[in-house]
mmCIF file of C-alpha atoms in Angstrom:
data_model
loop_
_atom_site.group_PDB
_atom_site.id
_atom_site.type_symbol
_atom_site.label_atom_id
_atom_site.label_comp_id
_atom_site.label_asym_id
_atom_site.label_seq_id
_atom_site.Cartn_x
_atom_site.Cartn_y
_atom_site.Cartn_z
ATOM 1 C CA UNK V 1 31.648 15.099 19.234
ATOM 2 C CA UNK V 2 28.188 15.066 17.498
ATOM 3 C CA UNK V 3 28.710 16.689 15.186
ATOM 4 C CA UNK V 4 31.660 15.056 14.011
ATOM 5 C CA UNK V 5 29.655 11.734 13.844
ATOM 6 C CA UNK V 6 26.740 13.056 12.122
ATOM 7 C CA UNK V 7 29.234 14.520 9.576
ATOM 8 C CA UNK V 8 31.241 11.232 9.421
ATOM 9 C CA UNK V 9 26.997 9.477 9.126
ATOM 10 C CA UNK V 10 26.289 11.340 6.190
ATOM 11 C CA UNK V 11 29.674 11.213 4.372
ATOM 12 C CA UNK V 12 29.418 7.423 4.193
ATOM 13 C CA UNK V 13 25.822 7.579 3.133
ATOM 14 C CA UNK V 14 27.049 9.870 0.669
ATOM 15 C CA UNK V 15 30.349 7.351 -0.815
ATOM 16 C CA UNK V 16 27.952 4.642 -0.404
ATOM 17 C CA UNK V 17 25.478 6.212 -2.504
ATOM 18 C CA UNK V 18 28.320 6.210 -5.431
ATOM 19 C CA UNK V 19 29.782 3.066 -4.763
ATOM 20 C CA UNK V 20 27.369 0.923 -2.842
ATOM 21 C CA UNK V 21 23.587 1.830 -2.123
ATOM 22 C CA UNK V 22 23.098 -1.636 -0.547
ATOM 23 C CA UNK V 23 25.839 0.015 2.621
ATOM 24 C CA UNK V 24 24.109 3.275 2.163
ATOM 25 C CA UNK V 25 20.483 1.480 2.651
ATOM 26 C CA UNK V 26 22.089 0.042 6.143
ATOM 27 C CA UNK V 27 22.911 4.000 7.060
ATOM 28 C CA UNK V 28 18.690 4.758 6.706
ATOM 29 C CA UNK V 29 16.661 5.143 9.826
ATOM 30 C CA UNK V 30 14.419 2.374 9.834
ATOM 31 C CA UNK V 31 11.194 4.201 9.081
ATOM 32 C CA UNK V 32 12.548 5.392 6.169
ATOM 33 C CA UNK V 33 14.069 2.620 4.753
ATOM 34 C CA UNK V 34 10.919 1.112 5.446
ATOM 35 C CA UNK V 35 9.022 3.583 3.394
ATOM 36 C CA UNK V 36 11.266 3.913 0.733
ATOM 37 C CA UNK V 37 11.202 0.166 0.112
ATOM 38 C CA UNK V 38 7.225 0.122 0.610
ATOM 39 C CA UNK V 39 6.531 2.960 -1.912
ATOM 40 C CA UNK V 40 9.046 1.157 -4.690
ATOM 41 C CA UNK V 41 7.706 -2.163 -3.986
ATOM 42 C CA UNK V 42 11.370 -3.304 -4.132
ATOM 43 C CA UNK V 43 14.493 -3.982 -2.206
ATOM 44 C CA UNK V 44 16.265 -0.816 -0.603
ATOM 45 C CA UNK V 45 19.190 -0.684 -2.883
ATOM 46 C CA UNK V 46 16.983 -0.936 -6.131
ATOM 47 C CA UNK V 47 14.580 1.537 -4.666
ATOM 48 C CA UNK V 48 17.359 3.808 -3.614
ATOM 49 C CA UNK V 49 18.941 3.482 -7.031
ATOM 50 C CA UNK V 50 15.701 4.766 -8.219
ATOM 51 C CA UNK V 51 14.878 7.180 -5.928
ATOM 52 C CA UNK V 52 16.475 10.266 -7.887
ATOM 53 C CA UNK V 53 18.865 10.431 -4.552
ATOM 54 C CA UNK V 54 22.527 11.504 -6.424
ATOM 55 C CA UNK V 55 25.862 12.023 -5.886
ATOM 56 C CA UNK V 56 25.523 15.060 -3.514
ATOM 57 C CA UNK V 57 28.756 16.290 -4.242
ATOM 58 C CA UNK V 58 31.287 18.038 -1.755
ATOM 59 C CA UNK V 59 30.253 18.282 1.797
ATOM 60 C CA UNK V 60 29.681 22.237 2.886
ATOM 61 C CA UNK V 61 28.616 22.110 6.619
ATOM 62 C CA UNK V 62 26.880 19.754 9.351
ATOM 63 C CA UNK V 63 24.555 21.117 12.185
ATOM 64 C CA UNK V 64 23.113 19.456 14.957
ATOM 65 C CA UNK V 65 20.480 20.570 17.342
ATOM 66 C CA UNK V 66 19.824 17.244 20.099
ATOM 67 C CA UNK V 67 19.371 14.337 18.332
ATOM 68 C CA UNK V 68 18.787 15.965 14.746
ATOM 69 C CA UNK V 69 21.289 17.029 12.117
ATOM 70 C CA UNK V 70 21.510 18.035 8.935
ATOM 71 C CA UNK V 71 24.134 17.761 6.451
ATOM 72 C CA UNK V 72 24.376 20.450 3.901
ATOM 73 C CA UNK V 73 26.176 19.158 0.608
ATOM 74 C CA UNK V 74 26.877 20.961 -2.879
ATOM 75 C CA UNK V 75 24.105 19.055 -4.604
ATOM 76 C CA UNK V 76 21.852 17.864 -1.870
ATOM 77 C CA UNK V 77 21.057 18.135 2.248
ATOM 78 C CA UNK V 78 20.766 15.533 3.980
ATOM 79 C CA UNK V 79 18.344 15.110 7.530
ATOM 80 C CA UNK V 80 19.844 12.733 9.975
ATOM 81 C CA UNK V 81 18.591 11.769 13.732
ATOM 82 C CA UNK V 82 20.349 9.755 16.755
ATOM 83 C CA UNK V 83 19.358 6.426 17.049
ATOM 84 C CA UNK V 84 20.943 4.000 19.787
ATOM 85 C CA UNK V 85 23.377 2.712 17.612
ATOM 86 C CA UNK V 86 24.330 6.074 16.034
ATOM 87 C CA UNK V 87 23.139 8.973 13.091
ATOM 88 C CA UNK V 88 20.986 7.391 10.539
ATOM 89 C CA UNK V 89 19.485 9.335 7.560
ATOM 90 C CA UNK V 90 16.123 10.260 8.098
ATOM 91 C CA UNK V 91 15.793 12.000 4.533
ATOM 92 C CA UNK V 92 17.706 12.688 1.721
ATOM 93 C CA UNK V 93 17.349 14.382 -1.880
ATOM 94 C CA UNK V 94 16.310 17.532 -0.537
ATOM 95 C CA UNK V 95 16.128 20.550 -1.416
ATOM 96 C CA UNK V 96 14.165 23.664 -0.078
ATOM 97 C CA UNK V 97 10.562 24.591 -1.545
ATOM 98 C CA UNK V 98 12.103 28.168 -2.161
ATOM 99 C CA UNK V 99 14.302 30.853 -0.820
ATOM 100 C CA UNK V 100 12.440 31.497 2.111
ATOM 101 C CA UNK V 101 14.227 29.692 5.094
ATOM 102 C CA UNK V 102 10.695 29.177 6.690
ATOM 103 C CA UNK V 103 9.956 26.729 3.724
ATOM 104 C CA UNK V 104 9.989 23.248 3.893
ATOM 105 C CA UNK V 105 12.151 20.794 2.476
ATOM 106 C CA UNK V 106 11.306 18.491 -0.537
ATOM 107 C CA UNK V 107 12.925 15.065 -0.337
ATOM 108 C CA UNK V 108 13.169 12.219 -2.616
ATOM 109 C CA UNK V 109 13.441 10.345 0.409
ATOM 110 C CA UNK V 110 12.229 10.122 3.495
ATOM 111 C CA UNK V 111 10.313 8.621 6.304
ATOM 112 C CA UNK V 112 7.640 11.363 7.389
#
């Protein structure tokens, strides 16, 4: 069960991203809508806009460990977390520093 919300999470964040970043901003965990609107010194869906965050394309797989998913995509993987009132993207734009599965992720947005 989830799972299938974080997957259904990060597919609207993902249509929203095409068609409406001011929905997609309301799918951000707060502190990273927080940051990403602090760092552009402008509203979410400008900021967002601006962010380099695309289209991330066709959905491949969603895995969630506790309250922490992540949402692979064609283009782009997306981090979500469990909040109280559901999955909210923690991060996304991001892709790995290399090969190597112990690097880190780089991400265009996030709250960390």
């Amino acid at each position: 069960m989830e799972r299938t919300a974080a997957a259904e999470a990060a597919d609207a964040f993902a249509s929203d991203l095409r068609d409406d970043p001011a929905a997609a901003c309301a799918l951000l965990a707060p502190p990273t809508l927080e940051k990403l609107e602090e760092e552009a010194g402008s509203g979410c869906a400008q900021a967002l806009s601006a962010s380099g965050v695309e289209d991330p394309g066709e959905r491949l797989e969603v895995t969630v460990a506790g309250h922490s998913a992540q949402a692979r995509f064609a283009e782009d993987t997306l981090f979500l977390s469990l909040f109280d009132d559901g999955w909210r993207v923690v991060a996304a734009g991001c892709e790995r520093g290399s090969e190597h599965l112990a690097d880190p992720y780089d991400c265009d947005v996030d709250g960390g």
